[in-house]
Tab-separated table of C-alpha atoms in Angstrom:
chain	number	residue	atom	x	y	z
A	1	MET	CA	0.000	0.000	0.000
A	2	GLY	CA	1.136	3.486	-0.692
A	3	ASN	CA	1.892	6.303	1.711
A	4	ASP	CA	-1.446	8.016	0.978
A	5	ASN	CA	-3.350	5.123	2.513
A	6	TRP	CA	-4.589	4.942	6.067
A	7	PRO	CA	-6.008	1.917	7.876
A	8	GLU	CA	-9.699	1.760	8.715
A	9	ILE	CA	-11.085	1.654	12.245
A	10	GLY	CA	-11.630	-1.963	13.255
A	11	GLU	CA	-9.059	-3.282	10.771
A	12	PHE	CA	-6.349	-5.716	11.838
A	13	VAL	CA	-2.821	-4.608	10.942
A	14	VAL	CA	0.646	-6.138	11.104
A	15	CYS	CA	3.066	-4.002	13.102
A	16	THR	CA	6.714	-3.971	14.082
A	17	VAL	CA	7.428	-2.711	17.576
A	18	LYS	CA	9.855	0.218	17.357
A	19	ASN	CA	9.965	1.724	20.834
A	20	VAL	CA	8.619	0.489	24.152
A	21	THR	CA	7.979	3.058	26.902
A	22	ASP	CA	6.524	2.973	30.405
A	23	PHE	CA	3.131	4.076	29.072
A	24	GLY	CA	2.849	2.076	25.868
A	25	ALA	CA	4.557	1.098	22.632
A	26	TYR	CA	5.199	2.825	19.321
A	27	VAL	CA	4.916	0.581	16.280
A	28	GLU	CA	5.349	0.751	12.527
A	29	LEU	CA	2.458	-0.446	10.358
A	30	GLU	CA	3.960	-2.775	7.755
A	31	GLU	CA	1.148	-2.467	5.207
A	32	PHE	CA	0.775	1.306	5.292
A	33	GLY	CA	4.087	2.709	4.183
A	34	GLY	CA	5.614	2.417	7.631
A	35	ARG	CA	3.116	4.770	9.285
A	36	GLU	CA	3.533	4.976	13.040
A	37	GLY	CA	0.904	3.851	15.512
A	38	PHE	CA	0.681	3.819	19.278
A	39	ILE	CA	-0.560	1.169	21.712
A	40	HIS	CA	-1.431	2.668	25.090
A	41	ILE	CA	-0.554	0.561	28.124
A	42	SER	CA	-4.281	0.040	28.752
A	43	GLU	CA	-4.562	-1.633	25.319
A	44	ILE	CA	-1.608	-3.987	25.777
A	45	LYS	CA	-3.438	-6.637	27.763
A	46	ALA	CA	-6.726	-7.079	29.589
A	47	GLY	CA	-6.171	-6.302	33.249
A	48	TRP	CA	-3.400	-4.425	34.956
A	49	VAL	CA	-0.038	-4.135	33.217
A	50	LYS	CA	2.974	-3.101	35.289
A	51	TYR	CA	5.720	-3.387	32.688
A	52	VAL	CA	4.938	-3.046	28.993
A	53	ARG	CA	8.134	-4.908	28.136
A	54	ASP	CA	6.706	-8.018	29.744
A	55	TYR	CA	4.370	-8.265	26.721
A	56	VAL	CA	6.080	-6.571	23.760
A	57	ARG	CA	9.672	-5.900	22.775
A	58	GLU	CA	11.486	-3.886	20.120
A	59	GLY	CA	11.655	-5.645	16.764
A	60	GLN	CA	8.704	-7.933	17.499
A	61	LYS	CA	6.032	-8.486	14.833
A	62	ILE	CA	2.534	-8.198	16.296
A	63	VAL	CA	-1.043	-7.860	15.066
A	64	CYS	CA	-3.127	-4.968	16.350
A	65	LYS	CA	-6.670	-3.703	15.922
A	66	VAL	CA	-7.131	-0.112	14.781
A	67	LEU	CA	-9.057	1.926	17.351
A	68	ASN	CA	-8.815	5.407	15.907
A	69	VAL	CA	-7.258	7.201	12.931
A	70	ASP	CA	-6.577	10.925	12.710
A	71	PRO	CA	-4.817	11.741	9.406
A	72	SER	CA	-4.725	15.476	10.189
A	73	ARG	CA	-2.548	14.798	13.230
A	74	GLY	CA	-0.884	11.673	11.871
A	75	HIS	CA	-2.168	9.583	14.784
A	76	ILE	CA	-3.177	5.916	14.739
A	77	ASP	CA	-4.361	4.402	18.012
A	78	LEU	CA	-4.071	0.620	18.269
A	79	SER	CA	-5.045	-2.235	20.553
A	80	LEU	CA	-3.126	-5.450	21.135
A	81	LYS	CA	-5.534	-6.899	23.689
A	82	ASP	CA	-8.485	-6.838	21.244
A	83	VAL	CA	-6.837	-9.407	18.941
A	84	ASN	CA	-7.390	-13.077	19.719
A	85	GLU	CA	-5.082	-15.897	18.631
A	86	HIS	CA	-7.224	-16.952	15.672
A	87	GLN	CA	-7.364	-13.380	14.352
A	88	ARG	CA	-3.621	-12.968	14.843
A	89	ARG	CA	-2.743	-16.111	12.918
A	90	ALA	CA	-5.180	-15.351	10.097
A	91	LYS	CA	-3.830	-11.814	9.685
A	92	ILE	CA	-0.196	-12.923	9.740
A	93	GLN	CA	-0.955	-15.539	7.079
A	94	ASP	CA	-2.731	-12.975	4.888
A	95	TRP	CA	0.201	-10.609	5.261
A	96	LYS	CA	2.717	-13.309	4.344
A	97	ASN	CA	0.609	-14.253	1.321
A	98	GLU	CA	0.601	-10.651	0.125
A	99	GLN	CA	4.370	-10.515	0.492
A	100	LYS	CA	4.581	-13.587	-1.736
A	101	ALA	CA	2.255	-11.994	-4.282
A	102	THR	CA	4.385	-8.844	-4.345
A	103	LYS	CA	7.453	-10.960	-5.144
A	104	TRP	CA	5.507	-12.787	-7.864
A	105	LEU	CA	4.617	-9.460	-9.459
A	106	GLN	CA	8.328	-8.673	-9.457
A	107	PHE	CA	8.919	-12.015	-11.210
A	108	VAL	CA	6.313	-10.984	-13.792
A	109	ALA	CA	8.238	-7.763	-14.360
A	110	LYS	CA	11.541	-9.638	-14.784
A	111	GLU	CA	10.015	-12.100	-17.265
A	112	ILE	CA	8.582	-9.313	-19.383
A	113	GLU	CA	11.879	-7.441	-19.243
A	114	ALA	CA	13.726	-10.570	-20.409
A	115	GLU	CA	11.265	-11.193	-23.267
A	116	THR	CA	10.969	-7.630	-24.541
A	117	GLU	CA	14.402	-6.325	-23.505
A	118	THR	CA	12.614	-3.287	-22.078
A	119	GLU	CA	11.961	-2.479	-18.453
A	120	PRO	CA	8.256	-2.744	-17.530
A	121	ASP	CA	6.549	0.517	-16.652
A	122	GLU	CA	6.354	0.796	-12.859
A	123	GLY	CA	3.012	2.537	-13.169
A	124	SER	CA	1.622	-0.422	-15.095
A	125	LEU	CA	2.676	-2.854	-12.368
A	126	GLN	CA	1.144	-0.609	-9.712
A	127	ALA	CA	-2.060	-0.423	-11.729
A	128	LEU	CA	-2.045	-4.210	-12.047
A	129	HIS	CA	-1.721	-4.565	-8.280
A	130	GLU	CA	-4.631	-2.153	-7.796
A	131	ILE	CA	-6.784	-4.167	-10.211
A	132	PHE	CA	-5.985	-7.345	-8.275
A	133	VAL	CA	-6.971	-5.785	-4.953
A	134	GLU	CA	-10.139	-4.207	-6.351
A	135	GLU	CA	-11.358	-7.275	-8.245
A	136	PHE	CA	-10.133	-10.142	-6.046
A	137	GLY	CA	-9.648	-8.577	-2.613
A	138	SER	CA	-5.881	-9.104	-2.635
A	139	ALA	CA	-3.000	-9.725	-5.007
A	140	TYR	CA	-2.532	-13.237	-3.623
A	141	ALA	CA	-6.186	-14.083	-4.287
A	142	ALA	CA	-5.706	-12.988	-7.903
A	143	PHE	CA	-2.787	-15.403	-8.311
A	144	GLU	CA	-4.890	-18.159	-6.731
A	145	GLU	CA	-7.643	-17.517	-9.266
A	146	ALA	CA	-5.050	-17.549	-12.040
A	147	ALA	CA	-3.843	-20.968	-10.876
A	148	VAL	CA	-7.394	-22.351	-10.801
A	149	GLU	CA	-9.089	-20.672	-13.757
A	150	GLY	CA	-6.268	-19.471	-16.006
A	151	GLU	CA	-7.232	-16.651	-18.371
A	152	LYS	CA	-10.927	-17.069	-17.506
A	153	ALA	CA	-10.239	-15.556	-14.087
A	154	PHE	CA	-9.428	-12.225	-15.720
A	155	LYS	CA	-12.209	-12.109	-18.295
A	156	GLY	CA	-13.420	-8.560	-18.782
A	157	LEU	CA	-10.405	-6.996	-17.079
A	158	LYS	CA	-8.077	-4.713	-18.998
A	159	ILE	CA	-4.785	-6.532	-18.537
A	160	ASN	CA	-2.075	-6.583	-21.180
A	161	ASN	CA	-1.812	-10.059	-22.700
A	162	LYS	CA	1.946	-10.337	-22.047
A	163	TYR	CA	1.358	-9.627	-18.360
A	164	LEU	CA	-1.547	-12.076	-18.278
A	165	LYS	CA	0.435	-14.993	-19.677
A	166	SER	CA	3.283	-14.356	-17.243
A	167	ILE	CA	0.874	-14.110	-14.293
A	168	ILE	CA	-0.728	-17.457	-15.139
A	169	LYS	CA	2.659	-19.111	-15.614
A	170	ILE	CA	4.043	-17.856	-12.302
A	171	ALA	CA	0.816	-18.728	-10.477
A	172	GLY	CA	0.999	-22.278	-11.782
A	173	GLU	CA	4.621	-22.594	-10.664
A	174	ASN	CA	4.099	-21.240	-7.157
A	175	ILE	CA	0.606	-22.131	-5.962
A	176	LYS	CA	-0.280	-25.664	-5.027
A	177	LEU	CA	-4.033	-25.942	-5.381
A	178	PRO	CA	-5.694	-27.358	-2.258
A	179	PHE	CA	-8.742	-28.377	-4.295
A	180	VAL	CA	-10.332	-31.362	-5.967
A	181	ASP	CA	-12.003	-31.086	-9.332
A	182	ILE	CA	-14.907	-33.440	-10.135
A	183	ALA	CA	-17.723	-33.502	-12.661
A	184	GLY	CA	-20.960	-35.285	-13.478
A	185	TYR	CA	-23.690	-35.101	-16.119
A	186	VAL	CA	-27.427	-34.624	-16.117
A	187	ASP	CA	-29.654	-35.519	-19.052
A	188	LEU	CA	-32.617	-33.134	-19.090
A	189	THR	CA	-35.583	-33.384	-21.457
A	190	CYS	CA	-38.968	-31.705	-21.660
A	191	ASN	CA	-41.493	-32.095	-24.498
A	192	LEU	CA	-43.741	-29.243	-23.382
A	193	PRO	CA	-44.083	-26.130	-25.606
A	194	ASN	CA	-41.960	-24.192	-23.094
A	195	GLY	CA	-39.459	-27.047	-22.739
A	196	ILE	CA	-36.394	-24.874	-23.310
A	197	GLU	CA	-37.464	-22.513	-20.547
A	198	VAL	CA	-38.129	-25.445	-18.221
A	199	ILE	CA	-34.614	-26.776	-18.809
A	200	LYS	CA	-33.145	-23.306	-18.165
A	201	GLN	CA	-35.016	-23.064	-14.860
A	202	SER	CA	-33.718	-26.481	-13.845
A	203	LEU	CA	-30.128	-25.527	-14.642
A	204	ASN	CA	-30.456	-22.223	-12.792
A	205	ALA	CA	-31.738	-24.118	-9.756
A	206	ALA	CA	-28.784	-26.497	-9.960
A	207	ASN	CA	-26.351	-23.604	-10.131
A	208	SER	CA	-27.934	-21.762	-7.198
A	209	ILE	CA	-26.358	-24.034	-4.555
A	210	SER	CA	-22.783	-23.143	-5.531
A	211	ASP	CA	-22.207	-21.166	-2.326
A	212	ILE	CA	-23.682	-23.797	-0.029
A	213	ASP	CA	-22.424	-23.645	3.570
A	214	GLY	CA	-20.314	-20.608	2.688
A	215	GLU	CA	-17.432	-22.849	1.575
A	216	ASP	CA	-14.879	-21.905	-1.048
A	217	ILE	CA	-16.639	-23.808	-3.813
A	218	LYS	CA	-16.893	-23.226	-7.554
A	219	LEU	CA	-19.726	-24.751	-9.539
A	220	GLU	CA	-20.099	-24.548	-13.309
A	221	VAL	CA	-22.933	-25.882	-15.455
A	222	SER	CA	-22.307	-26.168	-19.190
A	223	TYR	CA	-24.006	-27.600	-22.278
A	224	THR	CA	-22.288	-30.576	-23.918
A	225	GLY	CA	-24.922	-31.661	-26.461
A	226	ALA	CA	-28.643	-32.420	-26.219
A	227	PRO	CA	-29.876	-33.599	-23.805
A	228	ARG	CA	-26.688	-33.609	-21.733
A	229	TYR	CA	-25.352	-30.923	-19.383
A	230	ARG	CA	-22.090	-31.045	-17.457
A	231	ILE	CA	-21.845	-30.031	-13.796
A	232	LYS	CA	-18.296	-29.274	-12.656
A	233	VAL	CA	-17.392	-28.697	-8.988
A	234	ILE	CA	-14.125	-27.426	-7.528
A	235	ALA	CA	-14.015	-27.726	-3.726
A	236	PRO	CA	-11.502	-28.025	-0.855
A	237	ASP	CA	-11.973	-31.796	-0.546
A	238	TYR	CA	-13.703	-34.767	-2.174
A	239	LYS	CA	-16.377	-35.100	0.491
A	240	LYS	CA	-17.581	-31.535	-0.009
A	241	ALA	CA	-17.197	-31.696	-3.796
A	242	GLU	CA	-19.188	-34.919	-3.990
A	243	SER	CA	-21.902	-33.514	-1.740
A	244	VAL	CA	-22.291	-30.340	-3.802
A	245	LEU	CA	-22.252	-32.252	-7.101
A	246	LYS	CA	-24.994	-34.615	-5.955
A	247	LYS	CA	-27.125	-31.825	-4.512
A	248	SER	CA	-26.741	-29.734	-7.649
A	249	ALA	CA	-27.608	-32.623	-9.952
A	250	GLN	CA	-30.547	-33.735	-7.790
A	251	THR	CA	-31.845	-30.165	-7.719
A	252	ALA	CA	-31.849	-30.093	-11.521
A	253	VAL	CA	-33.591	-33.475	-11.727
A	254	ASP	CA	-36.222	-32.583	-9.098
A	255	THR	CA	-36.906	-29.170	-10.590
A	256	ILE	CA	-37.462	-30.423	-14.131
A	257	ALA	CA	-39.697	-33.226	-12.837
A	258	LYS	CA	-41.918	-30.720	-11.030
A	259	LEU	CA	-42.171	-28.637	-14.203
A	260	GLY	CA	-43.221	-31.571	-16.403
A	261	GLY	CA	-39.918	-32.833	-17.759
A	262	HIS	CA	-37.491	-35.647	-17.007
A	263	GLY	CA	-33.925	-35.784	-15.696
A	264	ILE	CA	-31.218	-38.363	-15.009
A	265	PHE	CA	-27.911	-37.889	-13.152
A	266	LYS	CA	-24.796	-39.697	-14.409
A	267	ARG	CA	-21.713	-39.546	-12.182
A	268	HIS	CA	-18.297	-38.984	-13.734
A	269	ILE	CA	-14.952	-38.220	-12.030
A	270	GLU	CA	-12.975	-35.858	-14.204
A	271	SER	CA	-9.709	-35.305	-12.351
A	272	ALA	CA	-8.183	-34.676	-8.971
A	273	LYS	CA	-5.658	-32.148	-7.730
A	274	ALA	CA	-4.165	-32.523	-4.291
């Protein structure tokens, strides 16, 4: 993040402890251009704290919660006690992932420089990073999508083709996909005058369970040739993938039956990635 950015109240931030005093600790916010924040002694730990150094030390990496931000005065008030262990670990992992993604973008720049014998425009790389954050939530998430979906992940985005190919290549080399990829088929038929619309409704119903249980699941329904439709599921593990595939297929079969048509599910394992 650039120096014009400020953290938001309630956000978790990675900090490096720079100076510990009797009344608190001054820290540097790693993701915000090294901006300085302050943790008052009352925000170090729940309960009474006699010596701040019993809990933090210079050079230590910690995760804090932002309590208040005052850009006009350059003040950022932080809390260490309001961060539990789960939140700390999750934030540290996200931060490490973004560091990896930043290095991968540098690899992209080096590849393009080697291929074209011209140094990539720094503004273009910064713009690319901003697109990643805006569209995917983080640069690391964009590389994950590149590893899973390839060019499809960036459909509709204005990204130079030479950058795109390098991104996909580097993503494939550096990200091990923790997913399984399975597929099945449903044969759907309806002889009613509105048969095409009935089939569409059935497929839409099948596709509507893709975010079941809030898991990181991708579901894709595609036409392979009358009367067959392919249901593809990418999920964290086989158990979840199988469950979603069956529910999606059964939803299509049940829906078309209620609307006057007929459906059959045919299981097919496409591939697995571990």
